[in-house]
Coordinates of C-alpha atoms in Angstrom, one line a residue:
M4 CA 7.6 133.6 225.2
F5 CA 4.6 131.4 225.9
A6 CA 1.9 130.7 223.4
G7 CA -1.4 130.5 225.3
P8 CA -4.9 129.5 224.2
T9 CA -7.1 131.0 221.5
A10 CA -4.6 133.8 220.9
T11 CA -5.8 136.1 218.1
I12 CA -2.3 137.6 218.3
L13 CA -1.0 134.3 216.8
N14 CA -3.9 133.9 214.4
T15 CA -3.6 134.7 210.7
P16 CA -6.2 135.3 207.9
D17 CA -7.3 132.4 205.8
L18 CA -4.8 131.5 203.0
V19 CA -6.8 132.2 199.8
T20 CA -5.5 131.1 196.4
S21 CA -4.1 134.2 194.5
N22 CA -5.3 135.2 191.1
K23 CA -1.8 134.5 189.7
A24 CA -2.3 130.8 190.7
R25 CA -5.9 130.8 189.4
V26 CA -4.8 132.2 186.0
R27 CA -1.8 129.8 185.8
H28 CA -4.1 126.8 186.4
G29 CA -7.2 127.9 184.4
L30 CA -9.4 128.7 187.4
P31 CA -11.9 131.5 187.5
P32 CA -10.1 134.6 189.1
R33 CA -11.5 136.5 192.0
P34 CA -13.2 139.8 191.1
T35 CA -10.1 141.9 191.7
H36 CA -6.8 142.5 189.9
L37 CA -4.9 142.7 193.2
D38 CA -3.3 139.8 195.0
V39 CA -2.8 139.8 198.7
L40 CA 0.8 139.1 199.5
R41 CA 1.6 136.5 202.2
P42 CA 5.0 135.9 203.9
Q43 CA 6.7 133.0 202.2
R44 CA 10.2 131.7 201.5
L45 CA 12.1 131.7 198.2
A46 CA 13.3 128.3 197.0
A47 CA 16.1 129.7 194.9
P48 CA 17.9 133.1 194.4
A49 CA 16.2 135.6 192.1
T50 CA 17.2 138.9 190.5
L51 CA 14.6 141.7 190.6
Y52 CA 14.5 145.1 189.0
I53 CA 12.8 147.7 191.3
E54 CA 11.4 150.9 189.8
A55 CA 13.3 153.8 191.2
F56 CA 11.4 156.4 193.2
S57 CA 8.3 154.1 193.6
A58 CA 8.5 153.8 197.4
H59 CA 6.7 157.1 198.1
P60 CA 4.5 159.4 195.9
L61 CA 6.9 162.3 196.5
E62 CA 10.2 160.4 196.3
R63 CA 10.8 161.5 192.7
D64 CA 10.3 165.1 193.9
A65 CA 13.6 164.7 195.8
A66 CA 15.4 162.9 193.0
G67 CA 18.3 165.4 193.2
L68 CA 19.2 164.0 196.7
Y69 CA 19.7 160.5 195.3
A70 CA 22.6 158.6 193.7
P71 CA 22.0 157.4 190.2
P72 CA 20.0 154.2 189.8
D73 CA 21.7 150.9 189.1
G74 CA 20.5 151.0 185.5
W75 CA 17.5 151.4 183.1
L76 CA 15.0 149.1 181.5
D77 CA 13.8 149.8 177.9
K78 CA 10.3 149.2 176.7
D79 CA 11.1 145.5 176.0
G80 CA 12.4 145.0 179.5
T81 CA 16.0 144.8 178.5
F82 CA 18.5 146.1 181.2
H83 CA 21.0 148.8 180.3
D84 CA 23.9 150.2 182.4
E85 CA 23.5 153.5 180.6
R86 CA 20.2 155.3 179.9
P87 CA 19.2 154.2 176.3
F88 CA 16.7 157.0 175.9
D89 CA 15.0 159.7 178.0
D90 CA 11.9 157.8 178.9
A91 CA 13.7 154.6 180.0
T92 CA 12.7 153.3 183.4
P93 CA 15.3 153.8 186.1
V94 CA 15.7 150.7 188.3
Y95 CA 17.5 149.3 191.2
V96 CA 18.9 145.8 190.9
V97 CA 18.5 143.5 193.9
E98 CA 19.6 139.9 194.4
L99 CA 17.1 138.0 196.6
D100 CA 18.3 134.9 198.3
P101 CA 16.4 132.2 200.4
A102 CA 18.8 133.0 203.3
D103 CA 17.3 136.5 203.4
G104 CA 14.2 135.1 205.1
L105 CA 10.5 135.7 204.3
Y106 CA 9.3 137.8 201.4
P107 CA 5.7 138.9 200.7
L108 CA 4.6 136.9 197.7
P109 CA 1.3 135.8 196.1
Y110 CA -0.2 132.6 197.6
M111 CA -0.1 129.9 195.0
G112 CA -1.5 126.9 196.9
R113 CA -4.5 125.0 195.7
Q114 CA -6.7 122.2 197.1
A115 CA -5.8 118.6 196.4
D116 CA -8.5 118.3 193.8
G117 CA -7.0 121.3 191.9
S118 CA -9.6 123.8 193.0
A119 CA -8.8 127.1 194.6
W120 CA -8.8 127.7 198.4
E121 CA -11.5 130.1 199.3
E122 CA -11.4 129.7 203.1
T123 CA -9.5 127.7 205.7
S124 CA -11.5 124.5 205.3
T125 CA -12.1 122.5 202.1
A126 CA -15.8 123.3 202.6
P127 CA -18.0 125.2 205.1
F128 CA -18.2 123.3 208.5
A129 CA -15.7 120.7 207.4
P130 CA -14.3 118.3 210.0
P131 CA -10.8 118.9 211.5
G132 CA -9.2 116.5 209.0
A133 CA -10.5 118.7 206.1
A134 CA -9.5 122.0 207.7
R135 CA -6.2 123.9 207.8
Q136 CA -5.0 125.8 210.8
T137 CA -4.7 129.5 211.0
F138 CA -3.0 129.8 214.4
Y139 CA 0.8 129.5 214.6
P140 CA 1.9 126.7 216.9
D141 CA 4.1 129.0 218.9
A142 CA 5.4 132.6 218.6
R143 CA 8.6 131.8 216.7
R144 CA 7.1 132.7 213.3
L145 CA 5.4 135.8 214.8
Y146 CA 8.7 137.2 216.0
E147 CA 10.4 136.4 212.7
E148 CA 7.7 138.3 210.8
I149 CA 7.9 141.2 213.2
D150 CA 11.7 141.4 212.7
R151 CA 11.4 140.9 209.0
F152 CA 8.5 143.3 208.2
G153 CA 8.1 145.4 211.2
L154 CA 8.9 149.1 210.5
G155 CA 10.2 151.3 213.3
D156 CA 9.0 154.8 213.7
H157 CA 12.1 156.2 211.9
G158 CA 12.1 153.8 209.0
T159 CA 14.5 151.3 210.5
P160 CA 13.9 147.6 211.3
V161 CA 12.3 146.7 214.6
E162 CA 15.0 144.0 215.2
L163 CA 13.7 142.3 218.3
G164 CA 16.7 140.0 218.1
S165 CA 19.1 142.9 218.7
V166 CA 17.3 143.6 222.0
A167 CA 17.2 140.1 223.5
D168 CA 17.4 136.4 222.9
F169 CA 14.1 134.6 222.9
D170 CA 13.0 131.0 223.7
F171 CA 9.6 129.9 222.7
F172 CA 7.3 127.6 224.7
R173 CA 3.8 126.2 224.1
A174 CA 1.4 126.3 227.1
A175 CA -2.1 125.2 226.0
P176 CA -1.3 126.7 222.5
S177 CA -3.7 127.8 219.8
G178 CA -2.1 125.7 217.0
G179 CA -0.8 122.1 217.0
Y180 CA 1.0 119.5 214.9
T181 CA -1.5 116.8 213.8
T182 CA 0.9 114.6 211.7
G183 CA 4.1 112.8 212.5
P184 CA 5.2 110.5 215.3
E185 CA 4.2 112.9 218.1
S186 CA 1.0 114.2 216.6
E187 CA -1.2 116.3 218.8
R188 CA -5.0 116.3 219.3
L189 CA -7.3 119.2 218.9
G190 CA -9.0 120.0 222.2
Q191 CA -6.5 118.1 224.3
D192 CA -3.0 119.4 223.2
F193 CA -4.0 122.6 221.4
F194 CA -7.1 124.8 221.4
V195 CA -8.5 126.9 218.6
Y196 CA -11.5 129.1 218.1
Y197 CA -11.1 129.4 214.3
P198 CA -12.7 127.9 212.2
Y199 CA -15.5 128.7 214.7
H200 CA -17.2 125.3 214.3
L201 CA -14.0 123.6 215.6
Q202 CA -13.7 125.8 218.7
S203 CA -12.1 124.1 221.7
E204 CA -11.3 125.2 225.2
P205 CA -8.6 124.3 227.7
G206 CA -9.6 122.9 231.1
L207 CA -8.3 123.2 234.7
A208 CA -5.7 120.4 234.1
N209 CA -4.3 122.5 231.2
L210 CA -4.0 125.5 233.5
A211 CA -2.1 123.4 236.1
Q212 CA 0.3 122.2 233.4
A213 CA 0.9 125.7 232.0
T214 CA 1.5 127.0 235.6
N215 CA 4.0 124.3 236.2
Q216 CA 5.7 124.9 232.9
V217 CA 6.1 128.7 233.5
Q218 CA 7.4 128.1 237.0
A219 CA 9.9 125.5 235.8
V220 CA 11.2 127.8 233.0
L221 CA 11.7 130.7 235.3
A222 CA 13.3 128.5 238.0
T223 CA 16.3 128.2 235.6
G224 CA 17.2 131.8 236.2
D225 CA 18.0 132.2 232.5
Y226 CA 15.4 134.8 231.7
A227 CA 14.9 138.6 232.1
G228 CA 11.2 138.3 231.7
V229 CA 8.2 136.4 230.3
Q230 CA 5.7 137.3 227.6
W231 CA 2.4 135.4 227.5
L232 CA 0.1 135.4 224.5
E233 CA -3.6 134.7 224.8
G234 CA -7.0 135.7 223.5
S235 CA -8.1 139.2 224.5
P236 CA -11.3 138.2 226.5
T237 CA -9.4 136.0 228.9
V238 CA -5.8 137.0 229.0
D239 CA -6.2 139.1 232.1
E240 CA -7.6 136.1 234.0
T241 CA -4.6 133.9 233.2
L242 CA -2.1 136.7 233.9
Y243 CA -3.7 137.3 237.3
W244 CA -3.5 133.6 238.1
L245 CA 0.1 133.4 237.0
G246 CA 0.9 136.5 239.1
L247 CA -0.6 134.8 242.1
M248 CA 1.0 131.4 241.6
V249 CA 4.4 131.8 239.9
D250 CA 7.4 132.6 242.2
T251 CA 9.6 134.9 240.2
T252 CA 11.4 138.2 240.5
V253 CA 11.3 139.0 236.8
P254 CA 8.5 140.9 234.9
L255 CA 5.6 138.7 233.7
V256 CA 3.7 140.5 230.9
G257 CA 1.0 139.4 228.6
H258 CA -0.4 140.5 225.3
A259 CA -3.5 140.1 223.2
A260 CA -4.8 141.4 219.9
Q261 CA -8.1 142.7 218.7
R262 CA -7.2 141.8 215.1
R263 CA -5.5 138.8 213.5
H264 CA -1.8 139.0 212.7
Q265 CA -1.1 140.1 209.1
S266 CA -4.6 141.7 208.9
L267 CA -5.3 145.4 208.3
S268 CA -4.0 147.4 211.3
A269 CA -3.1 144.3 213.3
D270 CA -2.3 145.5 216.8
G271 CA -0.7 142.4 218.3
D272 CA 2.7 143.0 216.7
R273 CA 3.1 146.5 218.4
N274 CA 1.9 145.0 221.7
V275 CA 4.7 142.4 221.5
V276 CA 7.3 145.0 220.7
D277 CA 6.1 147.2 223.6
G278 CA 6.4 144.2 225.9
V279 CA 10.0 143.7 224.9
K280 CA 10.7 147.4 225.4
F281 CA 9.1 147.3 228.8
I282 CA 11.0 144.3 230.1
A283 CA 14.3 145.4 228.6
S284 CA 14.0 148.9 230.1
G285 CA 14.2 147.6 233.6
V286 CA 11.5 150.1 234.7
A287 CA 9.6 147.4 236.5
L288 CA 12.5 146.5 238.8
D289 CA 13.2 147.9 242.2
E290 CA 16.6 148.8 243.7
R291 CA 17.3 145.0 244.3
G292 CA 16.6 144.2 240.6
E293 CA 13.3 142.5 241.5
D294 CA 10.0 143.0 239.8
R295 CA 7.8 145.5 241.7
V296 CA 4.6 145.6 239.6
G297 CA 3.6 142.0 239.2
A298 CA 1.8 140.4 236.2
C299 CA 0.8 143.0 233.7
L300 CA -1.2 143.2 230.4
I301 CA 0.5 145.4 227.8
V302 CA -1.9 146.6 225.1
D303 CA -2.5 149.8 223.2
E304 CA 0.7 151.4 224.5
L305 CA -0.5 151.0 228.1
V306 CA 0.7 148.7 230.9
Y307 CA -2.2 147.5 233.1
A308 CA -1.9 145.5 236.4
A309 CA -3.4 142.1 235.6
R310 CA -5.6 142.3 238.7
D311 CA -7.1 145.5 237.6
V312 CA -7.9 145.2 233.9
T313 CA -10.8 143.7 232.0
K314 CA -11.8 143.7 228.3
V315 CA -15.2 145.3 228.4
D316 CA -15.8 145.8 224.7
A317 CA -14.9 144.0 221.5
R318 CA -13.8 147.3 219.9
P319 CA -10.1 148.2 219.7
G320 CA -9.1 149.9 223.0
G321 CA -11.8 148.0 224.8
Y322 CA -9.8 147.5 228.0
E323 CA -10.7 149.3 231.2
V324 CA -9.4 149.5 234.7
T325 CA -11.7 147.5 237.0
G326 CA -12.8 148.7 240.4
G327 CA -11.9 152.3 239.6
H328 CA -8.6 152.4 241.5
G329 CA -5.3 152.8 239.7
G330 CA -4.5 150.0 237.4
V331 CA -2.3 151.6 234.7
V332 CA 1.2 150.6 235.7
A333 CA 3.1 152.4 233.0
D334 CA 2.8 154.4 229.8
L335 CA 4.6 153.3 226.6
G336 CA 3.4 156.1 224.2
G337 CA 5.7 158.4 222.3
Y338 CA 9.4 157.9 221.6
G339 CA 10.7 158.0 225.2
P340 CA 11.3 155.2 227.6
P341 CA 8.5 153.6 229.6
Q342 CA 7.4 155.5 232.7
L343 CA 5.8 154.0 235.8
T344 CA 2.6 155.6 236.8
Y345 CA 1.3 153.3 239.5
L346 CA 2.6 150.6 241.8
P347 CA 0.1 147.9 242.8
A348 CA -0.6 147.6 246.5
R349 CA -1.5 143.9 246.4
R350 CA 0.8 140.9 246.8
H351 CA 2.1 139.2 243.6
T352 CA 4.7 136.8 242.2
H353 CA 7.7 136.6 244.7
H354 CA 5.6 138.3 247.4
S355 CA 2.5 136.3 246.9
E356 CA 1.4 134.0 249.7
L357 CA -0.1 131.7 247.1
R358 CA 3.0 131.2 245.0
L359 CA 3.6 127.7 243.9
T360 CA 6.9 127.3 245.9
V361 CA 5.1 127.8 249.3
L362 CA 1.9 126.0 248.8
P363 CA 1.3 122.9 250.8
G364 CA 1.5 119.5 249.2
R365 CA -1.9 118.4 250.5
V366 CA -5.0 120.0 252.0
A367 CA -8.4 118.9 253.2
G368 CA -11.2 118.5 250.8
V369 CA -14.9 117.4 251.1
A370 CA -16.9 114.5 249.7
G371 CA -20.3 112.9 250.1
T372 CA -23.8 114.1 249.4
L373 CA -26.2 116.7 250.9
R374 CA -28.6 113.8 251.6
T375 CA -26.2 111.4 253.3
G376 CA -23.7 113.8 254.8
V377 CA -20.3 115.5 254.0
S378 CA -17.0 114.2 255.2
V379 CA -13.4 115.5 255.1
V380 CA -11.0 113.9 252.7
D381 CA -7.2 114.3 252.0
V382 CA -6.3 115.9 248.7
V383 CA -2.8 115.8 247.3
T384 CA -2.3 119.1 245.4
K385 CA 1.4 119.2 244.6
D386 CA 4.0 116.7 243.5
A387 CA 7.5 116.9 242.1
D388 CA 6.2 118.4 238.9
G389 CA 4.2 121.1 240.6
L390 CA 0.4 121.4 240.7
V391 CA -1.5 118.0 240.4
P392 CA -3.8 118.6 237.4
A393 CA -6.5 116.3 238.8
A394 CA -6.7 118.2 242.1
M395 CA -7.4 121.6 240.6
P396 CA -10.3 123.3 242.4
H397 CA -13.6 123.8 240.6
V398 CA -15.1 127.2 241.2
S399 CA -18.5 128.1 239.6
I400 CA -19.8 131.6 239.0
T401 CA -23.4 132.4 239.6
K402 CA -24.9 135.7 238.6
Y403 CA -27.7 137.6 240.3
S404 CA -30.4 139.3 238.3
R405 CA -33.7 140.7 239.5
Y406 CA -37.0 138.9 239.1
A407 CA -35.2 135.6 238.8
A408 CA -36.4 134.2 242.1
T409 CA -39.4 131.8 241.8
G410 CA -40.2 131.0 245.4
A411 CA -42.3 132.7 248.1
G412 CA -39.1 134.0 249.8
T413 CA -37.6 133.4 253.3
D414 CA -40.9 132.0 254.7
S415 CA -40.3 128.7 252.9
P416 CA -39.0 125.9 255.2
R417 CA -36.1 125.1 252.9
V418 CA -35.9 128.2 250.7
A419 CA -32.6 126.9 249.3
D420 CA -34.4 124.0 247.6
E421 CA -35.6 126.3 244.9
E422 CA -32.1 126.9 243.6
V423 CA -31.8 123.6 241.8
E424 CA -28.8 124.6 239.7
I425 CA -26.7 125.6 242.7
L426 CA -27.7 122.5 244.7
A427 CA -27.0 120.3 241.8
R428 CA -23.6 121.8 241.4
I429 CA -22.9 121.3 245.2
D430 CA -23.7 117.6 244.8
A431 CA -21.6 117.3 241.7
N432 CA -18.7 118.9 243.5
L433 CA -19.1 116.5 246.5
A434 CA -19.2 113.6 244.1
G435 CA -16.1 114.4 242.0
T436 CA -14.3 117.6 243.1
P437 CA -13.1 117.7 246.7
L438 CA -11.8 121.3 246.3
A439 CA -14.6 123.5 245.1
G440 CA -16.3 126.9 245.7
F441 CA -18.6 129.5 244.2
V442 CA -18.4 133.2 243.2
C443 CA -21.7 135.1 243.3
E444 CA -21.8 138.2 241.1
G445 CA -24.4 140.0 243.1
M446 CA -25.7 143.5 243.5
S447 CA -23.3 146.3 244.3
P448 CA -22.0 147.3 246.8
F449 CA -22.6 144.2 248.8
G450 CA -22.4 141.3 246.3
M451 CA -25.7 139.9 247.7
A452 CA -28.2 138.0 245.6
D453 CA -31.9 137.2 246.2
P454 CA -32.9 135.2 249.3
T455 CA -33.1 131.8 247.5
R456 CA -29.7 132.1 245.9
N457 CA -28.2 133.4 249.2
A458 CA -29.7 130.5 251.1
A459 CA -28.4 127.9 248.5
L460 CA -24.9 129.4 248.6
S461 CA -25.0 129.2 252.4
V462 CA -25.6 125.5 252.0
A463 CA -22.5 125.3 249.9
I464 CA -20.5 127.1 252.6
F465 CA -21.6 124.7 255.3
A466 CA -20.9 121.8 252.9
G467 CA -17.2 123.0 252.9
M468 CA -17.2 125.2 249.8
P469 CA -16.2 128.8 250.2
V470 CA -18.3 131.5 248.5
V471 CA -17.0 134.9 247.3
R472 CA -19.4 137.8 246.8
T473 CA -18.5 140.3 244.1
G474 CA -20.2 143.4 242.7
R475 CA -22.1 143.3 239.5
G476 CA -20.6 143.8 236.1
N477 CA -17.2 144.0 234.4
T478 CA -16.2 147.1 236.3
G479 CA -16.1 145.1 239.5
G480 CA -18.1 147.2 241.9
M481 CA -17.1 147.0 245.5
A482 CA -18.5 144.1 247.5
Y483 CA -18.5 144.9 251.2
R484 CA -18.6 142.3 253.9
T485 CA -22.1 141.8 255.4
D486 CA -22.0 138.2 256.5
P487 CA -18.8 136.6 258.1
T488 CA -19.5 133.3 256.4
F489 CA -19.1 134.8 253.0
I490 CA -15.9 136.1 251.5
S491 CA -15.9 139.7 250.2
G492 CA -14.4 140.0 246.8
N493 CA -13.7 143.7 247.3
N494 CA -13.4 145.3 243.8
L495 CA -12.5 142.1 242.0
T496 CA -14.5 141.1 239.0
A497 CA -16.3 137.7 239.3
T498 CA -13.8 136.1 236.9
K499 CA -10.8 137.4 238.9
A500 CA -12.4 136.4 242.1
R501 CA -12.7 132.9 240.7
M502 CA -9.0 132.7 240.0
L503 CA -8.1 133.9 243.5
L504 CA -10.5 131.5 245.1
M505 CA -9.0 128.6 243.2
A506 CA -5.5 129.6 244.4
A507 CA -6.8 130.1 248.0
L508 CA -8.3 126.6 248.0
L509 CA -4.9 125.1 247.1
K510 CA -3.5 126.8 250.1
L511 CA -6.2 126.6 252.7
G512 CA -8.3 123.6 251.6
A513 CA -12.1 123.2 252.1
L514 CA -14.1 124.8 254.9
P515 CA -15.1 122.6 257.8
P516 CA -18.4 121.0 256.8
A517 CA -21.5 121.0 259.1
L518 CA -23.3 117.8 260.0
D519 CA -26.4 119.2 258.3
P520 CA -25.4 121.9 255.8
F521 CA -29.0 123.2 255.8
H522 CA -29.0 123.7 259.5
P523 CA -25.5 124.4 261.0
T524 CA -25.2 124.6 264.7
P525 CA -23.8 127.8 266.4
V526 CA -20.5 125.9 267.0
E527 CA -20.3 124.9 263.4
R528 CA -21.0 128.4 262.3
A529 CA -18.3 129.8 264.5
A530 CA -15.8 127.3 263.0
T531 CA -16.8 128.3 259.5
E532 CA -16.4 132.0 260.3
Q533 CA -12.9 131.4 261.6
A534 CA -11.9 129.5 258.5
V535 CA -13.5 132.1 256.2
A536 CA -11.5 134.8 257.9
R537 CA -8.3 133.2 256.6
Y538 CA -9.7 133.3 253.1
Q539 CA -10.7 136.9 253.6
T540 CA -7.1 137.9 254.5
L541 CA -6.0 136.5 251.2
F542 CA -8.7 138.4 249.3
D543 CA -7.7 141.6 251.2
T544 CA -4.1 141.4 250.2
H545 CA -3.9 139.8 246.7

């Protein structure tokens, strides 16, 4: 189990001081007589009396089906083995022990100055040192709470631990340890988005490190499958990347949540349980015992191929199949076992031509400037640990929209000059990122943009940076090939095309640069078309 970045599934509501604590310490109570119960541990054994027949409004209606209670309490709260009078309260006696695990209890914590906690931070917009964390550092506590409080459909415990043994890893996690000898740094070792003013985001180096970690863990051969937790807007991108890069024959599934763990109708717990069910069922394996579906996202009792799913709405159930072709790998609804409904036709995991174990250790990159010229440089992309974080490709996304062009059109001598953002990005790439490219989310069905943007992207191509054209929008409309110097993104979304182009750059390296990227010769154009064709093969098959 890998804890990934900004994972709502590992995020919990703010710990707010209970009214019991407020009354105990003379603080003004919140305007409610109810206290939210939060999972906590007992420090010592305790004996409790539970009112009989209080677990369900109609439980007493079936009292004749029950054994006698353990005893009765009189009006003074004194326990009796025999009923002292008719209206005494029947009770069950239970001995609670710290070894039992977590129990739902009122939250009694207060701030250092004695005041009540009203939110995660000591005050609104407080700096990191004055803010608590709401994300778990890994999934260990999440699984413990699912096992402890999760209720199966027939009233029995979920008991994930009876299905499999779990190991927990942290890959660009959402929570981190900020004290102690090996304290971690927000925005470098862990990445949160709550409290919102402290939001941080992992970079390409973190993606490389996470990829190496997943590959190393699976290379041990000790695991029947992987579960990856990440925020719902981006989990499909990371899963698609891992499905391209990680060489494994076991299922690789991911989960997200629309609502925070412990909150009303939190969906993440069920997604995790469904993931364990899916992996343990073996339905994803072929006759050789090898995974046949690739990386998948399991949410809302459906199993989506990672390549073919996108979150298109913040509402629950806001996931859709992109491109309109298949995508739902299996169904997990009902009480029966998972059933496959679709087998992806694209290469993945142990069949991927981009998997980490077969990538070259070095490729050609480009450096220089558009003004002085572009040259080919050697880039070391792999070492003994896997991907070299500093060599990760930089792929930018540019989006077409009508009426954005400002120039006179194709009559301009250098129409590309009007696209200052793209040209600036090209120069920045040449200065610091020898492996780079672009994705243009253009009009469907061709992925084309306006003439100025097309011209600027053509300059990028002849400066050694491949460009992918995709259709407009989250549904990933088809982008057919109209120019052999551009890569067709087929039905990929722009974000998925970015991940595939990054992986392809690690395999194929930069395109051959022209002497003058604004005016390539016929020979240079032919060489570029030949190089782009190799990229196109990867996009047609992955």
